[in-house]
């Protein structure tokens, strides 16, 4: 895909005028600056803005609670008892899964633990886990404590794939080399589909194939991938995945998260797991005292533990409806690639070398985020962005992450963001 750009403001305005997704911006509340104008909101990789439809859908459930009390579990509309089912198909579309492979529940890190409880079954010979460095801290804590939980030592059991010296992103070949080298010791490989720090999109399919060839479980954390890049989890054959919904899915703080379990495992009711009543076959769920055996649902639902948290699910329904209305990830990705490449083009106009973009240059190896490493006064640069009405984030010691998203950002915002950075002295 070749894209040609111009640094003119008019060019950015023209791209916005021609953008078939431009009306979706109206579906969000964008935080306002001191001047009452919308901030340039490039922080959707941390917390997506509020879909306007979220308020009404939450209000409806508050009304149902007020009017119906316990009867709302089985009332018409979207009964609470099976509320998670309303999220299943739109979520499955976003990750490229069969509906039976997806369950929305809990939060991301909890789901990671639940998946590891099933898929990390260390033996004397096969007990190692491979993950990336830097990984998101929560993933690090989760994986290390999984290892310790089995009486093992992360020093022996944890392998890290790192960028080479002087590089910022991890080469796929290096990941595959580690898998080959430790193929008979590795139990699980777990990677962020899109790295939270660099914005690198990994070759999920290639890593999965390399792992599975040796009987190694391939799991992915899709916190920065879902709603950002197209995914085909079923066809890529990955074993499991987890994600959160408050970043690119705009479902609100602490919104309910999701998990994918590949069909070949999801239907296998003999797999060990940490269970709760909502993972049990619904036909016997309420006969617990009569039939005390746990009978898992033969789908990803078999990992569900508790009854669905309605108020952290309702906004996700509103958000997923927006993704469907936009036509799914394909049109969104097309605009997203252009937005980010436009931003990259404009930043590269700056010859001063005061900053380096550490995100991969190829649009196929990144999502929407660009990670900008500032060589001098990084905090001041970030403060300048804040003062100028930009919301983006700063990662110690010197990286500014900006994530222009196709649902609510514009090419003109990208142009303004680049102008602020390029005029910084
Ligand atoms: C955002 C993020 C998390 C957050 O975990 P929660 O359990 O939702 O708090 C975990 N891992 C990665 C890679 C993330 O980007």
CSV table of N, CA and C and ligand atoms in Angstrom, one decimal, residues 107-109 136 138-139 196 221 223-224 244 246-247, ligand 1:
chain,number,residue,atom,x,y,z
A,107,UNK,N,-11.8,-8.9,34.1
A,107,UNK,CA,-10.9,-7.9,33.6
A,107,UNK,C,-9.8,-8.6,32.9
A,108,UNK,N,-9.0,-7.9,32.2
A,108,UNK,CA,-7.9,-8.6,31.4
A,108,UNK,C,-7.0,-9.5,32.2
A,109,UNK,N,-6.4,-8.9,33.3
A,109,UNK,CA,-5.4,-9.7,34.0
A,109,UNK,C,-6.1,-10.9,34.7
A,136,UNK,N,3.8,-5.3,29.4
A,136,UNK,CA,3.0,-4.5,30.3
A,136,UNK,C,3.2,-5.1,31.8
A,138,UNK,N,1.4,-5.5,34.4
A,138,UNK,CA,0.5,-6.5,34.9
A,138,UNK,C,0.7,-7.9,34.3
A,139,UNK,N,1.0,-8.0,33.0
A,139,UNK,CA,1.3,-9.3,32.4
A,139,UNK,C,2.5,-9.9,33.1
A,196,UNK,N,2.4,-2.5,23.9
A,196,UNK,CA,1.8,-1.2,24.5
A,196,UNK,C,2.8,-0.1,24.4
A,221,UNK,N,-2.1,-11.4,24.4
A,221,UNK,CA,-2.7,-10.3,25.1
A,221,UNK,C,-3.1,-9.2,24.1
A,223,UNK,N,-4.8,-6.4,24.4
A,223,UNK,CA,-5.2,-5.1,25.0
A,223,UNK,C,-5.1,-3.9,24.0
A,224,UNK,N,-3.9,-3.9,23.2
A,224,UNK,CA,-3.7,-2.8,22.3
A,224,UNK,C,-4.0,-3.2,20.9
A,244,UNK,N,-8.8,-6.2,27.0
A,244,UNK,CA,-9.7,-5.3,27.8
A,244,UNK,C,-10.5,-4.5,26.8
A,246,UNK,N,-11.6,-1.1,27.5
A,246,UNK,CA,-11.6,0.4,27.8
A,246,UNK,C,-10.6,1.2,26.9
A,247,UNK,N,-9.8,0.5,26.2
A,247,UNK,CA,-8.8,1.2,25.3
A,247,UNK,C,-9.5,1.5,24.0
B,1,LIG,C1,-4.0,-2.1,29.5
B,1,LIG,C2,-3.3,-3.4,29.6
B,1,LIG,C3,-3.5,-4.2,30.7
B,1,LIG,C4,-4.5,-3.8,31.8
B,1,LIG,O1,-4.9,-4.9,32.6
B,1,LIG,P1,-6.3,-4.8,33.5
B,1,LIG,O2,-6.4,-6.1,34.0
B,1,LIG,O3,-7.4,-4.4,32.5
B,1,LIG,O4,-6.1,-3.7,34.5
B,1,LIG,C5,-2.9,-5.5,30.8
B,1,LIG,N1,-2.0,-5.8,29.8
B,1,LIG,C6,-1.7,-5.0,28.7
B,1,LIG,C7,-0.7,-5.4,27.7
B,1,LIG,C8,-2.3,-3.7,28.7
B,1,LIG,O5,-2.0,-2.9,27.6
